[in-house]
């Protein structure tokens, strides 16, 4: 019995020594190779079409990484300085100190009968459409009075919409670049991944803010249009004219604040991304792993 025990112990000890030597050399035993072949097997053969598609995707990933870093290091600080200069030096972006005058810019000469039917004012009933053509942007209106839009607000809106479109394009590229840098899911060592997710959330909030600014432009025109139509219908009530002035003034203040918000979003994102650039580009590193 002692001989059997000693032989079994010596065999187990020699087997452990063999496994340790194989692990040091970076290989695996024949039994382990057979077990891996049964469980996982070899990877499926990748066709030439799949290799071509994968190489195209990898090239796109590399190009997006280059463009995103250019946006972060060059375009964002340039936008911060440009918008700051516009806000500080541009007269158009100063807060309004007085109300803009609202008045009719033209009046049709087709008679002063206010009880005319709408069909009589339709362009289809007139050979000369200029009788009822609005002064602003050549829009045909069915009214004796034509009121122009606020020119200062139109200029501010055009500039702001252009800047918002540029902002959305840049944020979209930076966000997809960070998404593609997120590694596969593993247990532990996820601090860098949490930084990436927080940055993506900040980019998403900035995008939502930009979209809300675009929606506010349409709401302004709807509100102002209803008030102007009432003012044209009741020209003797000065409260309608005053309400239009208040809407215009509020919109100018809102546009100034929107441009400030856009500049601040650039500033916050630039500061956050540059401070955590190492973790964003490489959320996991070898020296951060435990027991290494």
JSON list of C-alpha atoms in Angstrom, two decimals, residues 96 99-102 148-150 153 156 220 224 228 241-255:
[
{"chain": "A", "resi": 96, "resn": "UNK", "atom": "CA", "xyz": [-31.56, 94.93, -26.84]},
{"chain": "A", "resi": 99, "resn": "UNK", "atom": "CA", "xyz": [-38.21, 97.74, -28.61]},
{"chain": "A", "resi": 100, "resn": "UNK", "atom": "CA", "xyz": [-38.21, 97.47, -32.38]},
{"chain": "A", "resi": 101, "resn": "UNK", "atom": "CA", "xyz": [-40.90, 99.37, -34.29]},
{"chain": "A", "resi": 102, "resn": "UNK", "atom": "CA", "xyz": [-43.58, 97.19, -35.87]},
{"chain": "A", "resi": 148, "resn": "UNK", "atom": "CA", "xyz": [-42.13, 92.57, -42.64]},
{"chain": "A", "resi": 149, "resn": "UNK", "atom": "CA", "xyz": [-40.23, 90.24, -40.35]},
{"chain": "A", "resi": 150, "resn": "UNK", "atom": "CA", "xyz": [-37.71, 91.60, -37.88]},
{"chain": "A", "resi": 153, "resn": "UNK", "atom": "CA", "xyz": [-33.72, 88.57, -35.70]},
{"chain": "A", "resi": 156, "resn": "UNK", "atom": "CA", "xyz": [-29.24, 86.27, -35.86]},
{"chain": "A", "resi": 220, "resn": "UNK", "atom": "CA", "xyz": [-41.15, 82.10, -32.52]},
{"chain": "A", "resi": 224, "resn": "UNK", "atom": "CA", "xyz": [-45.37, 86.21, -33.94]},
{"chain": "A", "resi": 228, "resn": "UNK", "atom": "CA", "xyz": [-49.35, 90.10, -36.35]},
{"chain": "A", "resi": 241, "resn": "UNK", "atom": "CA", "xyz": [-48.42, 95.90, -31.56]},
{"chain": "A", "resi": 242, "resn": "UNK", "atom": "CA", "xyz": [-46.88, 96.03, -28.10]},
{"chain": "A", "resi": 243, "resn": "UNK", "atom": "CA", "xyz": [-47.14, 92.25, -27.75]},
{"chain": "A", "resi": 244, "resn": "UNK", "atom": "CA", "xyz": [-45.28, 91.80, -31.06]},
{"chain": "A", "resi": 245, "resn": "UNK", "atom": "CA", "xyz": [-42.54, 94.10, -29.80]},
{"chain": "A", "resi": 246, "resn": "UNK", "atom": "CA", "xyz": [-42.25, 92.07, -26.60]},
{"chain": "A", "resi": 247, "resn": "UNK", "atom": "CA", "xyz": [-42.03, 88.82, -28.57]},
{"chain": "A", "resi": 248, "resn": "UNK", "atom": "CA", "xyz": [-39.28, 90.26, -30.77]},
{"chain": "A", "resi": 249, "resn": "UNK", "atom": "CA", "xyz": [-37.31, 91.52, -27.78]},
{"chain": "A", "resi": 250, "resn": "UNK", "atom": "CA", "xyz": [-37.62, 88.21, -25.98]},
{"chain": "A", "resi": 251, "resn": "UNK", "atom": "CA", "xyz": [-36.44, 86.38, -29.10]},
{"chain": "A", "resi": 252, "resn": "UNK", "atom": "CA", "xyz": [-33.38, 88.61, -29.42]},
{"chain": "A", "resi": 253, "resn": "UNK", "atom": "CA", "xyz": [-32.44, 87.93, -25.80]},
{"chain": "A", "resi": 254, "resn": "UNK", "atom": "CA", "xyz": [-33.05, 84.22, -26.33]},
{"chain": "A", "resi": 255, "resn": "UNK", "atom": "CA", "xyz": [-30.83, 84.16, -29.42]}
]
